[in-house]
Amino acid sequence: MATKGKIARNEQRKVVVARCAARRAELKAIIARPASSEADRAAAQRELSRQPRDASATRVRNRDGVDGRPRGYLRAFGVSRVRMRQLAHESYLPGVRKSSW
């Protein structure tokens, strides 16, 4: 299980990403637009670099919804592979069956 601090820090990053997402998208559009001038593009790059580091969506880590495990995360279920197997054995996931051959 992940420490509570790691889980809390990741939740805070999600809040910061949501708060800064619109402005980051505007700045990236200015930078990518071929019609924008060099001065506008440079100003947008400066402002983008001044934003908090945690405002980038790539800083958010997918974690297990139950215990915060960062590795083996399955997006379809929102849990890790270990938790998914446990839930499947307990029949909490409809339509999921254990296979054997």
PDB file of C-alpha atoms in Angstrom:
ATOM      1  CA  MET A   1       0.000   0.000   0.000  1.00  0.00           C
ATOM      2  CA  ALA A   2       1.230   3.474  -0.861  1.00  0.00           C
ATOM      3  CA  THR A   3       1.825   5.969   1.894  1.00  0.00           C
ATOM      4  CA  LYS A   4      -0.952   8.435   2.600  1.00  0.00           C
ATOM      5  CA  GLY A   5       1.378  11.295   1.702  1.00  0.00           C
ATOM      6  CA  LYS A   6       1.977   9.938  -1.803  1.00  0.00           C
ATOM      7  CA  ILE A   7      -1.757   9.511  -2.364  1.00  0.00           C
ATOM      8  CA  ALA A   8      -2.517  13.000  -1.018  1.00  0.00           C
ATOM      9  CA  ARG A   9       0.212  14.603  -3.145  1.00  0.00           C
ATOM     10  CA  ASN A  10      -1.181  12.906  -6.252  1.00  0.00           C
ATOM     11  CA  GLU A  11      -4.692  14.173  -5.441  1.00  0.00           C
ATOM     12  CA  GLN A  12      -3.305  17.695  -5.031  1.00  0.00           C
ATOM     13  CA  ARG A  13      -1.628  17.393  -8.430  1.00  0.00           C
ATOM     14  CA  LYS A  14      -4.992  16.481  -9.971  1.00  0.00           C
ATOM     15  CA  VAL A  15      -6.468  19.684  -8.524  1.00  0.00           C
ATOM     16  CA  VAL A  16      -3.612  21.821  -9.871  1.00  0.00           C
ATOM     17  CA  VAL A  17      -3.859  20.210 -13.326  1.00  0.00           C
ATOM     18  CA  ALA A  18      -7.602  20.878 -13.476  1.00  0.00           C
ATOM     19  CA  ARG A  19      -7.126  24.479 -12.368  1.00  0.00           C
ATOM     20  CA  CYS A  20      -4.412  25.266 -14.929  1.00  0.00           C
ATOM     21  CA  ALA A  21      -5.616  23.134 -17.861  1.00  0.00           C
ATOM     22  CA  ALA A  22      -7.446  25.869 -19.799  1.00  0.00           C
ATOM     23  CA  ARG A  23      -4.606  28.390 -19.630  1.00  0.00           C
ATOM     24  CA  ARG A  24      -2.000  25.754 -20.539  1.00  0.00           C
ATOM     25  CA  ALA A  25      -4.071  24.782 -23.590  1.00  0.00           C
ATOM     26  CA  GLU A  26      -4.266  28.436 -24.694  1.00  0.00           C
ATOM     27  CA  LEU A  27      -0.505  28.912 -24.333  1.00  0.00           C
ATOM     28  CA  LYS A  28       0.289  25.699 -26.179  1.00  0.00           C
ATOM     29  CA  ALA A  29      -2.052  26.756 -28.994  1.00  0.00           C
ATOM     30  CA  ILE A  30      -0.222  30.081 -29.300  1.00  0.00           C
ATOM     31  CA  ILE A  31       3.131  28.308 -29.426  1.00  0.00           C
ATOM     32  CA  ALA A  32       1.953  25.778 -32.033  1.00  0.00           C
ATOM     33  CA  ARG A  33       0.108  28.283 -34.243  1.00  0.00           C
ATOM     34  CA  PRO A  34       2.224  29.147 -37.305  1.00  0.00           C
ATOM     35  CA  ALA A  35       0.550  32.561 -37.638  1.00  0.00           C
ATOM     36  CA  SER A  36       1.647  33.783 -34.206  1.00  0.00           C
ATOM     37  CA  SER A  37       4.589  36.154 -34.089  1.00  0.00           C
ATOM     38  CA  GLU A  38       7.931  35.288 -32.529  1.00  0.00           C
ATOM     39  CA  ALA A  39       7.331  37.759 -29.702  1.00  0.00           C
ATOM     40  CA  ASP A  40       3.947  36.214 -28.873  1.00  0.00           C
ATOM     41  CA  ARG A  41       5.415  32.731 -29.077  1.00  0.00           C
ATOM     42  CA  ALA A  42       8.317  33.655 -26.775  1.00  0.00           C
ATOM     43  CA  ALA A  43       5.973  35.326 -24.284  1.00  0.00           C
ATOM     44  CA  ALA A  44       3.747  32.233 -24.259  1.00  0.00           C
ATOM     45  CA  GLN A  45       6.764  29.978 -23.670  1.00  0.00           C
ATOM     46  CA  ARG A  46       7.922  32.152 -20.771  1.00  0.00           C
ATOM     47  CA  GLU A  47       4.482  32.118 -19.168  1.00  0.00           C
ATOM     48  CA  LEU A  48       4.196  28.365 -19.671  1.00  0.00           C
ATOM     49  CA  SER A  49       7.547  27.807 -17.973  1.00  0.00           C
ATOM     50  CA  ARG A  50       6.514  30.034 -15.039  1.00  0.00           C
ATOM     51  CA  GLN A  51       3.489  27.870 -14.269  1.00  0.00           C
ATOM     52  CA  PRO A  52       3.809  25.322 -11.467  1.00  0.00           C
ATOM     53  CA  ARG A  53       5.558  22.114 -12.407  1.00  0.00           C
ATOM     54  CA  ASP A  54       2.607  20.091 -11.111  1.00  0.00           C
ATOM     55  CA  ALA A  55       0.292  21.850 -13.585  1.00  0.00           C
ATOM     56  CA  SER A  56       1.409  19.414 -16.279  1.00  0.00           C
ATOM     57  CA  ALA A  57      -0.933  16.445 -16.699  1.00  0.00           C
ATOM     58  CA  THR A  58       1.995  14.055 -17.066  1.00  0.00           C
ATOM     59  CA  ARG A  59       2.870  14.590 -13.396  1.00  0.00           C
ATOM     60  CA  VAL A  60      -0.326  12.832 -12.274  1.00  0.00           C
ATOM     61  CA  ARG A  61       0.172   9.144 -11.553  1.00  0.00           C
ATOM     62  CA  ASN A  62      -2.551   6.543 -12.091  1.00  0.00           C
ATOM     63  CA  ARG A  63      -3.056   4.804  -8.773  1.00  0.00           C
ATOM     64  CA  ASP A  64      -5.241   2.021  -7.458  1.00  0.00           C
ATOM     65  CA  GLY A  65      -8.474   3.489  -6.123  1.00  0.00           C
ATOM     66  CA  VAL A  66      -8.421   1.274  -3.031  1.00  0.00           C
ATOM     67  CA  ASP A  67      -4.861   1.216  -1.724  1.00  0.00           C
ATOM     68  CA  GLY A  68      -2.928   3.612  -3.982  1.00  0.00           C
ATOM     69  CA  ARG A  69      -0.669   1.059  -5.669  1.00  0.00           C
ATOM     70  CA  PRO A  70       1.079   2.878  -8.555  1.00  0.00           C
ATOM     71  CA  ARG A  71       2.189  -0.109 -10.651  1.00  0.00           C
ATOM     72  CA  GLY A  72       0.026  -2.505 -12.637  1.00  0.00           C
ATOM     73  CA  TYR A  73      -2.883  -0.059 -12.945  1.00  0.00           C
ATOM     74  CA  LEU A  74      -5.790  -1.200 -15.152  1.00  0.00           C
ATOM     75  CA  ARG A  75      -7.713   1.750 -16.560  1.00  0.00           C
ATOM     76  CA  ALA A  76     -10.839  -0.251 -17.361  1.00  0.00           C
ATOM     77  CA  PHE A  77     -11.376  -1.048 -13.691  1.00  0.00           C
ATOM     78  CA  GLY A  78      -9.527   1.783 -11.935  1.00  0.00           C
ATOM     79  CA  VAL A  79      -7.596  -0.640  -9.746  1.00  0.00           C
ATOM     80  CA  SER A  80      -4.282  -2.461  -9.852  1.00  0.00           C
ATOM     81  CA  ARG A  81      -3.796  -5.956 -11.253  1.00  0.00           C
ATOM     82  CA  VAL A  82      -3.558  -7.386  -7.739  1.00  0.00           C
ATOM     83  CA  ARG A  83      -6.816  -5.781  -6.588  1.00  0.00           C
ATOM     84  CA  MET A  84      -8.544  -6.702  -9.865  1.00  0.00           C
ATOM     85  CA  ARG A  85      -7.681 -10.355  -9.395  1.00  0.00           C
ATOM     86  CA  GLN A  86      -8.951 -10.257  -5.814  1.00  0.00           C
ATOM     87  CA  LEU A  87     -12.207  -8.571  -6.849  1.00  0.00           C
ATOM     88  CA  ALA A  88     -12.691 -11.037  -9.720  1.00  0.00           C
ATOM     89  CA  HIS A  89     -12.262 -14.011  -7.381  1.00  0.00           C
ATOM     90  CA  GLU A  90     -14.849 -12.522  -5.022  1.00  0.00           C
ATOM     91  CA  SER A  91     -17.255 -11.995  -7.983  1.00  0.00           C
ATOM     92  CA  TYR A  92     -17.436  -8.220  -7.556  1.00  0.00           C
ATOM     93  CA  LEU A  93     -16.667  -7.591 -11.238  1.00  0.00           C
ATOM     94  CA  PRO A  94     -19.607  -8.611 -13.433  1.00  0.00           C
ATOM     95  CA  GLY A  95     -18.652 -10.437 -16.615  1.00  0.00           C
ATOM     96  CA  VAL A  96     -15.097 -11.200 -15.491  1.00  0.00           C
ATOM     97  CA  ARG A  97     -14.213 -14.887 -15.197  1.00  0.00           C
ATOM     98  CA  LYS A  98     -11.074 -16.682 -14.186  1.00  0.00           C
ATOM     99  CA  SER A  99      -9.719 -18.624 -17.125  1.00  0.00           C
ATOM    100  CA  SER A 100      -7.856 -21.889 -17.028  1.00  0.00           C
ATOM    101  CA  TRP A 101      -6.561 -24.185 -19.723  1.00  0.00           C
TER     102      TRP A 101
END
